[in-house]
XYZ file of C-alpha atoms in Angstrom:
660
model
C 104.926 77.100 84.274
C 104.919 74.671 87.164
C 102.238 72.023 87.283
C 100.614 70.709 90.419
C 102.935 67.699 90.671
C 106.146 69.671 90.338
C 107.605 70.688 93.670
C 105.737 70.166 96.917
C 102.512 71.963 96.077
C 99.377 70.159 97.274
C 97.082 69.097 94.451
C 93.832 70.744 95.524
C 91.734 68.874 92.978
C 92.965 65.438 93.997
C 92.774 66.243 97.717
C 89.098 67.331 97.466
C 87.890 64.092 95.802
C 85.491 61.705 97.489
C 86.122 58.498 95.563
C 83.350 56.655 97.423
C 80.943 58.564 95.139
C 80.729 57.648 91.442
C 81.253 60.728 89.194
C 78.280 59.551 87.097
C 75.937 59.565 90.100
C 76.875 62.870 91.719
C 79.843 64.649 90.181
C 79.576 67.560 92.637
C 80.085 65.235 95.647
C 82.775 63.201 93.871
C 84.725 66.388 93.072
C 84.252 68.193 96.401
C 83.150 65.616 98.986
C 86.348 65.291 101.004
C 86.858 69.050 101.125
C 83.267 69.586 102.309
C 83.658 66.971 105.074
C 86.850 68.661 106.231
C 85.307 72.155 106.143
C 82.016 72.158 108.092
C 79.924 75.336 108.016
C 81.099 77.616 110.868
C 78.405 78.602 113.395
C 78.527 82.224 112.217
C 77.818 81.359 108.576
C 74.775 80.241 106.605
C 76.983 78.532 104.006
C 80.648 77.733 103.511
C 82.717 77.177 100.427
C 85.542 78.363 98.236
C 84.134 81.896 97.945
C 84.162 82.219 101.739
C 87.722 80.862 101.884
C 88.834 83.499 99.353
C 86.861 86.105 101.320
C 88.723 85.051 104.481
C 92.061 85.653 102.768
C 90.792 89.040 101.558
C 89.544 89.876 105.083
C 92.945 89.094 106.592
C 94.655 91.424 104.115
C 92.132 94.272 104.488
C 92.176 93.949 108.284
C 95.930 94.491 108.283
C 95.542 97.491 105.956
C 92.863 98.964 108.260
C 94.847 98.424 111.464
C 97.832 100.184 109.898
C 95.622 103.052 108.688
C 94.012 103.487 112.126
C 97.436 103.697 113.776
C 98.975 106.008 111.195
C 99.072 109.759 111.594
C 97.280 110.080 108.269
C 96.602 113.385 106.528
C 93.030 114.578 107.111
C 90.810 113.806 104.123
C 93.179 111.153 102.703
C 91.915 107.665 101.904
C 94.164 106.318 104.647
C 92.563 108.626 107.249
C 89.084 107.542 106.128
C 89.918 103.833 106.225
C 91.584 104.232 109.635
C 88.767 106.246 111.238
C 86.024 104.011 109.827
C 87.818 100.980 111.248
C 88.594 102.483 114.655
C 85.077 103.704 115.436
C 83.583 100.583 113.865
C 85.422 98.332 116.293
C 84.451 100.472 119.299
C 81.495 98.416 120.560
C 81.540 100.193 123.935
C 80.869 103.491 122.185
C 78.135 101.935 120.026
C 76.406 100.491 123.114
C 76.601 103.833 124.920
C 75.100 105.687 121.945
C 72.232 103.192 121.476
C 69.873 104.479 118.767
C 70.885 108.155 119.246
C 72.763 108.344 115.907
C 69.287 107.971 114.319
C 67.574 110.470 116.636
C 67.185 113.279 114.067
C 65.663 110.847 111.543
C 63.365 109.174 114.075
C 62.202 112.609 115.280
C 61.477 113.669 111.689
C 59.191 110.630 111.236
C 57.475 111.138 114.619
C 56.916 114.860 113.968
C 54.684 114.278 110.905
C 51.185 115.666 111.491
C 49.460 114.607 108.240
C 49.801 111.967 105.516
C 50.636 114.806 103.085
C 54.060 115.036 104.763
C 54.917 111.359 104.116
C 56.429 111.774 100.601
C 58.765 114.498 101.922
C 60.041 112.220 104.685
C 60.457 109.329 102.221
C 62.461 111.700 99.994
C 64.735 112.326 102.965
C 65.163 108.611 103.788
C 65.950 107.380 100.244
C 69.450 108.997 100.090
C 70.226 107.289 103.413
C 69.811 103.905 101.722
C 66.492 103.226 103.460
C 64.143 100.893 101.564
C 61.273 103.356 101.936
C 58.395 102.469 99.608
C 59.946 103.409 96.231
C 63.101 102.309 94.433
C 64.722 105.098 92.377
C 67.985 104.087 90.707
C 70.169 105.711 88.044
C 71.171 103.365 85.253
C 71.782 103.328 81.504
C 68.594 103.553 79.472
C 68.045 99.976 78.260
C 66.951 101.263 74.828
C 69.604 103.989 74.559
C 72.779 102.893 76.331
C 74.523 106.236 75.709
C 72.174 107.947 78.152
C 71.691 107.611 81.883
C 68.080 107.403 83.034
C 66.142 107.377 86.280
C 64.440 104.032 86.869
C 61.653 103.503 89.387
C 61.500 99.860 90.485
C 59.399 97.962 93.008
C 60.822 98.212 96.525
C 59.781 98.756 100.103
C 59.621 95.233 101.560
C 61.333 94.019 104.741
C 61.168 90.342 103.728
C 63.358 89.252 100.789
C 60.591 89.257 98.139
C 56.844 88.986 97.500
C 56.655 85.180 97.876
C 57.481 85.420 101.588
C 54.188 87.241 102.170
C 51.971 84.673 100.408
C 53.540 81.193 100.237
C 51.559 78.763 102.381
C 54.187 76.097 103.199
C 54.986 75.719 106.903
C 58.557 77.021 106.482
C 57.408 80.369 105.022
C 54.451 80.704 107.404
C 56.886 80.349 110.308
C 59.144 83.048 108.799
C 56.144 85.430 108.671
C 55.359 84.756 112.336
C 58.996 85.328 113.279
C 59.107 88.507 111.189
C 56.138 90.022 113.073
C 57.843 89.145 116.353
C 61.129 90.633 115.138
C 59.535 93.940 114.066
C 57.733 94.191 117.448
C 60.983 93.400 119.341
C 62.798 96.118 117.388
C 60.115 98.666 118.327
C 60.456 97.600 121.976
C 64.210 98.210 121.805
C 63.387 101.751 120.632
C 61.427 102.242 123.847
C 57.857 101.378 122.825
C 55.746 99.409 125.303
C 54.716 95.878 124.391
C 51.170 96.727 123.214
C 52.275 99.662 121.037
C 55.169 97.663 119.575
C 52.853 94.777 118.648
C 50.291 97.105 117.065
C 53.009 98.873 115.052
C 54.434 95.545 113.850
C 50.929 94.664 112.583
C 50.761 97.986 110.727
C 54.128 97.320 109.058
C 53.099 93.795 108.025
C 49.764 94.961 106.574
C 51.327 97.780 104.540
C 54.152 95.580 103.229
C 51.678 92.803 102.322
C 49.715 95.293 100.189
C 52.965 96.319 98.448
C 53.940 92.669 97.979
C 50.606 91.943 96.280
C 51.560 94.395 93.518
C 55.185 93.240 93.301
C 56.298 90.953 90.488
C 57.680 87.458 90.953
C 61.377 86.687 90.537
C 61.006 85.162 87.053
C 58.806 88.054 85.825
C 61.595 90.530 86.631
C 63.838 88.838 84.017
C 61.888 90.134 80.994
C 63.587 93.416 79.989
C 60.717 94.562 77.727
C 57.991 93.868 80.299
C 59.957 95.870 82.908
C 60.526 98.960 80.721
C 57.880 101.694 80.674
C 59.240 105.122 79.726
C 57.018 107.952 80.978
C 57.006 111.727 81.141
C 56.401 113.265 84.578
C 52.836 114.085 83.422
C 52.220 110.400 82.560
C 53.692 109.339 85.919
C 51.326 111.759 87.709
C 48.450 110.196 85.775
C 49.558 106.698 86.843
C 49.466 107.779 90.505
C 46.624 110.360 90.823
C 47.162 112.867 93.603
C 50.968 112.555 93.633
C 53.040 115.502 92.414
C 56.146 113.771 91.107
C 57.980 116.951 90.037
C 57.949 118.192 93.631
C 58.674 114.741 95.062
C 61.643 114.078 92.782
C 62.887 117.606 93.505
C 62.893 116.759 97.224
C 65.127 113.781 96.358
C 67.585 116.062 94.547
C 66.271 115.048 91.115
C 65.374 118.533 89.903
C 66.194 118.119 86.195
C 64.394 114.823 85.522
C 61.616 115.069 82.923
C 61.200 111.375 82.049
C 61.495 108.186 84.063
C 61.495 104.476 83.271
C 58.987 102.683 85.465
C 59.787 99.005 85.916
C 56.479 97.807 87.375
C 53.631 100.347 86.888
C 51.130 98.300 88.936
C 53.444 98.605 91.953
C 53.516 102.408 91.639
C 49.737 102.550 91.291
C 49.463 100.721 94.618
C 52.133 102.923 96.255
C 50.233 106.014 95.061
C 46.934 104.698 96.457
C 48.544 103.868 99.815
C 49.873 107.419 100.078
C 46.230 108.561 99.942
C 44.509 105.847 101.982
C 46.925 104.469 104.629
C 46.655 106.316 107.966
C 49.547 108.402 109.293
C 50.220 105.908 112.128
C 50.880 103.173 109.522
C 53.403 105.351 107.724
C 55.149 106.320 110.957
C 55.477 102.666 111.980
C 56.617 101.603 108.493
C 59.224 104.374 108.012
C 60.579 103.935 111.560
C 60.929 100.215 110.914
C 62.650 100.592 107.529
C 65.085 103.179 108.920
C 66.049 101.090 111.962
C 66.196 97.871 109.933
C 68.761 99.488 107.622
C 70.947 100.837 110.442
C 70.484 98.205 113.183
C 73.840 96.484 112.390
C 75.645 99.793 113.153
C 73.955 100.430 116.512
C 74.002 98.994 120.053
C 74.230 95.324 120.974
C 70.495 94.730 121.483
C 69.580 96.048 118.038
C 72.513 94.255 116.381
C 71.534 90.921 117.980
C 67.818 91.292 117.208
C 68.594 92.077 113.570
C 70.963 89.101 113.344
C 68.457 86.752 114.987
C 65.921 87.303 112.216
C 68.023 88.018 109.107
C 70.912 85.736 110.082
C 69.343 82.836 112.004
C 65.661 82.628 111.007
C 66.176 83.434 107.316
C 69.657 81.974 106.759
C 70.265 79.447 109.544
C 73.478 80.980 110.955
C 73.962 79.952 114.597
C 76.074 82.817 115.887
C 76.942 86.320 114.722
C 80.168 86.880 112.788
C 83.075 88.612 114.572
C 82.627 92.373 114.741
C 85.779 93.069 112.710
C 84.395 91.121 109.725
C 81.083 92.968 109.909
C 82.925 96.288 110.031
C 85.044 95.303 107.015
C 81.834 94.568 105.074
C 80.475 98.024 105.903
C 83.834 99.587 105.054
C 83.776 97.738 101.727
C 80.376 99.291 100.938
C 81.543 102.748 101.990
C 85.131 102.886 100.682
C 85.461 99.833 98.422
C 87.721 101.314 95.760
C 89.977 103.039 98.302
C 90.607 99.581 99.775
C 90.826 98.117 96.258
C 93.738 100.350 95.287
C 95.773 99.044 98.202
C 94.616 95.472 97.625
C 95.705 95.126 93.976
C 99.034 96.844 94.532
C 99.929 94.141 96.997
C 98.060 91.041 95.815
C 97.401 91.074 92.056
C 100.750 91.157 90.344
C 101.285 92.064 86.643
C 102.058 88.398 85.754
C 98.656 87.295 87.068
C 96.909 90.079 85.147
C 98.728 89.042 81.947
C 97.696 85.392 82.415
C 94.002 86.254 82.747
C 94.041 88.806 79.920
C 95.308 85.973 77.687
C 92.759 83.529 79.112
C 89.930 85.921 78.190
C 91.226 86.178 74.596
C 91.406 82.374 74.293
C 87.886 81.849 75.642
C 86.462 84.568 73.328
C 88.137 82.863 70.378
C 86.643 79.463 71.381
C 83.192 81.063 71.735
C 83.476 82.528 68.221
C 84.079 78.999 66.876
C 81.002 77.744 68.744
C 78.810 80.502 67.305
C 80.009 79.617 63.802
C 79.219 75.923 64.335
C 75.788 75.949 66.045
C 73.017 74.507 63.878
C 70.078 76.507 65.256
C 71.299 80.007 64.385
C 70.970 81.345 60.836
C 73.982 82.725 58.941
C 72.855 86.412 59.046
C 72.266 86.236 62.823
C 75.658 84.550 63.292
C 77.353 87.558 61.654
C 75.659 89.930 64.119
C 76.345 87.576 67.058
C 80.064 87.447 66.216
C 80.146 91.230 65.927
C 78.546 91.495 69.390
C 80.998 88.966 70.849
C 84.037 90.804 69.484
C 82.707 94.106 70.824
C 82.414 92.779 74.400
C 84.809 94.806 76.558
C 86.704 92.649 79.063
C 87.628 94.403 82.316
C 90.186 92.246 84.091
C 91.464 92.640 87.654
C 90.853 96.286 88.555
C 89.710 99.627 87.088
C 92.087 101.954 85.267
C 90.757 104.931 87.226
C 89.554 104.951 90.805
C 86.622 106.669 92.547
C 87.419 109.946 94.258
C 86.198 109.949 97.872
C 87.370 113.479 98.698
C 83.787 114.751 99.236
C 83.038 111.959 101.749
C 83.573 112.835 105.433
C 84.567 109.927 107.690
C 85.389 110.537 111.355
C 85.302 108.773 114.732
C 81.906 110.137 115.915
C 79.960 106.888 115.319
C 79.818 103.924 112.982
C 76.198 104.766 112.081
C 77.123 108.361 111.140
C 79.906 107.128 108.835
C 77.599 104.599 107.142
C 74.929 107.302 106.764
C 77.321 109.772 105.137
C 78.719 107.047 102.888
C 75.234 106.172 101.655
C 74.450 109.853 100.995
C 77.752 110.196 99.141
C 76.916 107.131 97.032
C 73.432 108.504 96.305
C 74.843 111.869 95.120
C 77.525 110.038 93.111
C 74.797 108.131 91.216
C 72.554 111.207 90.785
C 75.469 113.130 89.353
C 75.499 110.783 86.327
C 72.171 112.066 85.003
C 72.527 114.261 81.934
C 76.236 113.382 81.548
C 77.950 111.057 79.050
C 77.998 107.425 80.191
C 81.294 106.521 81.877
C 82.005 103.122 80.355
C 85.233 102.776 82.351
C 83.386 102.503 85.681
C 83.293 99.216 87.607
C 80.260 97.948 89.517
C 82.395 95.679 91.735
C 85.612 96.201 93.656
C 88.782 94.226 92.771
C 88.617 92.363 96.113
C 85.149 90.914 95.329
C 84.873 87.165 94.701
C 82.371 87.516 91.864
C 82.028 88.713 88.262
C 79.287 90.052 85.977
C 78.145 90.771 82.436
C 76.602 94.207 81.908
C 74.290 94.157 78.843
C 74.062 97.966 78.569
C 77.858 98.280 78.310
C 78.299 94.919 76.564
C 81.168 94.151 78.933
C 82.386 91.403 81.247
C 83.846 92.548 84.554
C 86.256 90.134 86.237
C 87.613 91.351 89.613
C 91.068 90.186 90.735
C 89.661 88.155 93.646
C 87.498 86.085 91.254
C 90.684 84.346 90.090
C 92.013 83.597 93.583
C 92.322 79.958 94.666
C 92.640 79.561 98.458
C 95.959 78.134 99.538
C 97.394 78.090 96.016
C 99.560 80.679 94.306
C 98.416 81.472 90.808
C 101.794 80.444 89.390
C 101.333 76.961 90.913
C 97.918 76.290 89.349
C 98.006 74.130 86.209
C 96.102 75.245 83.098
C 93.495 72.494 83.423
C 92.476 73.772 86.837
C 92.561 77.436 85.738
C 90.597 76.879 82.501
C 87.897 75.028 84.443
C 87.862 77.324 87.470
C 88.234 80.703 85.741
C 87.855 80.007 82.010
C 84.579 78.063 82.248
C 82.833 79.067 85.460
C 83.760 82.762 85.293
C 84.924 84.023 81.875
C 82.950 81.691 79.581
C 79.963 81.946 81.920
C 79.899 85.766 81.793
C 80.484 85.885 78.023
C 77.470 83.665 77.350
C 75.283 86.000 79.449
C 75.443 88.307 76.442
C 73.552 85.612 74.526
C 71.250 84.064 77.160
C 67.451 84.451 77.391
C 67.859 88.014 78.726
C 71.249 89.276 77.472
C 70.499 88.180 73.892
C 67.800 90.858 73.734
C 70.497 93.582 73.871
C 72.587 94.402 70.787
C 76.344 94.991 70.432
C 75.941 98.620 71.574
C 74.015 97.625 74.685
C 70.560 98.624 73.481
C 67.393 96.610 74.043
C 66.650 95.701 70.456
C 65.726 92.443 68.689
C 68.638 91.500 66.425
C 67.719 87.829 65.936
C 65.372 86.574 63.231
C 62.027 85.237 64.486
C 62.987 81.696 63.505
C 66.320 81.945 65.367
C 64.579 83.180 68.482
C 62.053 80.351 68.241
C 64.757 77.666 67.897
C 66.739 79.222 70.756
C 63.642 79.328 72.984
C 63.000 75.621 72.327
C 66.451 74.872 73.703
C 65.939 77.209 76.649
C 62.664 75.379 77.379
C 64.731 72.182 77.552
C 66.982 73.621 80.251
C 63.977 75.098 82.121
C 62.325 71.678 82.148
C 65.563 69.965 83.245
C 66.055 72.288 86.236
C 62.360 72.351 87.204
C 62.800 68.609 87.706
C 65.336 68.947 90.532
C 63.816 68.610 94.040
C 65.549 69.789 97.226
C 64.679 69.731 100.937
C 61.921 67.131 100.386
C 59.510 69.210 98.339
C 61.130 72.445 97.125
C 61.975 72.809 93.435
C 64.513 74.872 91.535
C 62.671 77.576 89.572
C 63.789 76.638 86.055
C 62.459 79.846 84.498
C 64.006 82.234 87.021
C 67.387 80.422 86.881
C 67.408 79.852 83.088
C 69.965 82.581 82.268
C 72.474 81.317 84.831
C 71.979 77.669 83.850
C 72.509 78.551 80.163
C 75.694 80.428 81.136
C 76.993 77.510 83.225
C 76.462 75.035 80.394
C 77.885 77.430 77.792
C 80.905 78.269 79.943
C 81.793 74.573 80.338
C 81.734 73.653 76.632
C 83.429 76.886 75.494
C 86.102 76.780 78.214
C 86.890 73.171 77.282
C 87.577 74.061 73.656
C 89.817 76.936 74.785
C 91.677 74.507 77.083
C 92.171 72.050 74.185
C 94.579 74.544 72.583
C 96.957 74.490 75.572
C 100.214 72.597 75.840
C 98.963 70.680 78.902
C 95.944 69.317 77.050
C 98.007 68.389 73.967
C 100.638 66.579 76.030
C 97.887 64.624 77.820
C 99.996 63.778 80.888
C 98.179 62.634 84.009
C 98.640 64.380 87.349
C 97.838 62.176 90.363
C 96.072 59.737 88.063
C 93.822 62.426 86.539
C 93.843 63.252 82.817
C 93.950 66.928 81.732
C 90.258 66.771 80.718
C 89.246 65.259 84.057
C 91.196 67.991 85.825
C 89.423 70.594 83.697
C 85.982 69.352 84.809
C 87.190 69.122 88.409
C 88.534 72.696 88.103
C 85.021 73.795 87.132
C 83.508 71.928 90.112
C 86.086 73.594 92.389
C 84.371 76.927 91.609
C 81.132 75.630 93.230
C 82.762 73.953 96.240
C 80.095 75.006 98.715
C 77.524 73.706 101.189
C 74.558 75.573 102.629
C 72.267 75.349 105.637
C 68.695 74.256 104.886
C 67.246 77.648 105.877
C 69.595 79.441 103.510
C 68.936 76.948 100.719
C 65.181 77.470 101.067
C 65.728 81.252 100.890
C 67.957 80.864 97.830
C 65.303 78.897 95.960
C 62.838 81.766 96.472
C 65.095 84.758 95.891
C 68.099 83.826 93.741
C 68.374 83.490 89.957
C 71.305 81.088 90.501
C 70.743 77.379 91.094
C 72.237 75.856 94.279
C 75.933 74.903 93.957
C 75.384 71.150 93.571
C 73.126 71.705 90.557
C 75.452 74.240 88.985
C 77.784 71.258 88.629
C 75.531 68.202 88.164
C 72.930 70.013 86.026
C 75.120 71.207 83.138
C 77.534 68.232 83.325
C 74.616 65.899 82.522
C 74.348 67.702 79.154
C 78.065 67.643 78.157
C 79.186 64.651 76.005
C 82.892 65.270 76.781
C 82.113 64.832 80.496
C 80.551 61.393 79.779
C 83.692 60.447 77.850
C 86.154 61.756 80.456
C 84.590 59.831 83.348
C 83.009 56.880 81.515
C 79.399 57.791 82.409
C 77.033 54.920 81.581
C 73.243 54.412 81.325
C 71.796 53.620 84.755
C 73.962 56.219 86.524
C 72.013 59.099 88.085
C 73.457 61.876 85.911
C 73.040 59.938 82.674
C 70.675 61.548 80.184
C 70.013 59.973 76.784
C 71.423 61.912 73.811
C 67.970 63.049 72.746
C 67.262 64.833 76.066
C 70.660 66.538 76.476
C 70.437 70.301 76.077
C 72.808 71.802 73.499
C 72.909 75.586 73.219
C 76.500 76.525 72.450
């Protein structure tokens, strides 16, 4: 294998360094500072970083694929025809402007035609398969306590702002967002042809109804407790929870005719939803359902609606200054509609067998290092260690791309309108999910496409899913990346990170078969929780944007996984030839390059508006703290960069968090 100093390859790690910053004061800025200065956030983005650079490379490839498909004389019903037609009509802004909101006419008429509140559930049942966030949140997923069965979950839903805190927080930033939201809803109604007074009144109705729903919605951290969000009920019990609602009929209207039990995530939310369906006037429901429908489809419609939607969700909430080019927005919609059709073409061209082999081996090496860590930890008892190792060795790694692809033959895509294609795609997706009920669980399925720059651990399948794009390094061929960089970038921040999710504050509550079941002894759980409390306290202590704090409890699982990934990935790297030889590249030791490789994965900067939104809605800490936070707990990092007392990242031995 070539290393970064052989040949003329640029050394990305060395080039990104800002040596005016001491690694012991701010390792994130030391590792990424020069790159960040050279890559300001584009006007159309709310943040910019390595993930966006990878995404840009993916966009360029998928754009070419789509252009070719649109120009080809493709067979009707083939994936190529669908990709080509979706792209062609998606780019036709003249057509979209001419059509205005008419692609939604049948749905808008259905809402307007309601004569009594009794008709509201039927209309909601019609909107749900269209992907509209209409009051309730039905989703098909593995039963957390019986992973061999698919179940219908009912979760809190129905809000137009990102989560409950936006309706109640009293800081000036959030209060301003609420004011802007009211204005945005009213402007949207005006674009649908309502006069100013009516539009304003309807926006008030929407806000009042959503605020009532928000009151009964759980906070971000409360949604992380799998036991507290699991309430299995028969249809009779569900009817009792929401007096006056006939769930058998309602679910039947949603195509869920065979369901006899459901798992309710947040019963208090459904009690409130049930009460509103009895007490809220028809005009409130018409305003609310019109708003939720148009909000969902605005990006597919005419210029005025597109711009109004972007102004609030892009600029006010996220700080983006200008809208992204239409072709990128269309590719995002195409990804949601036909992701695996694009994925097949993507991996054939861009994820070669040698790359797949490298990352298959990397996964094995990181699993083996994790097993050693489990054996060595002092807080876990011997019997629990045996079960933990069994769970680890049963984790299924899915690397690169699925072995079988989704079949889109039942999905019709044509050149009538972008909105119509998105609508049919959402209905197809809804039926695809519904079809899983009562059937054996398909453990081969992927929840992400190969061209996605992300990864996940699924506790119900006890699997880690690592899409091909997650391993991509912008501007560097895989064959030219040295092991130190790859073990830090992919081994620690992706593979090790996802593996430890199986053993974090949430994932550790699921057993090797993916069932919610306590397999730790009480004493083990207590000792583990003490350590988790340490990381919660550490992250609660970080202040951003003057007065905002990281939510240590909500981000605990991700912070545990970051810290675990770093120490486990390092031990896997120590077995490589590069580490053993110890040669420097551009003055950097293999271990230093490993830590810099990890920091490369979080090379990102964010606008203040977006950062504020992230702190309220995301279980991940901001990029800077995904580097500086865990590094401050890793002794090998102190050794590699000579971190001394008095430097900002320095934490005395006694306060450093050790989990794995």
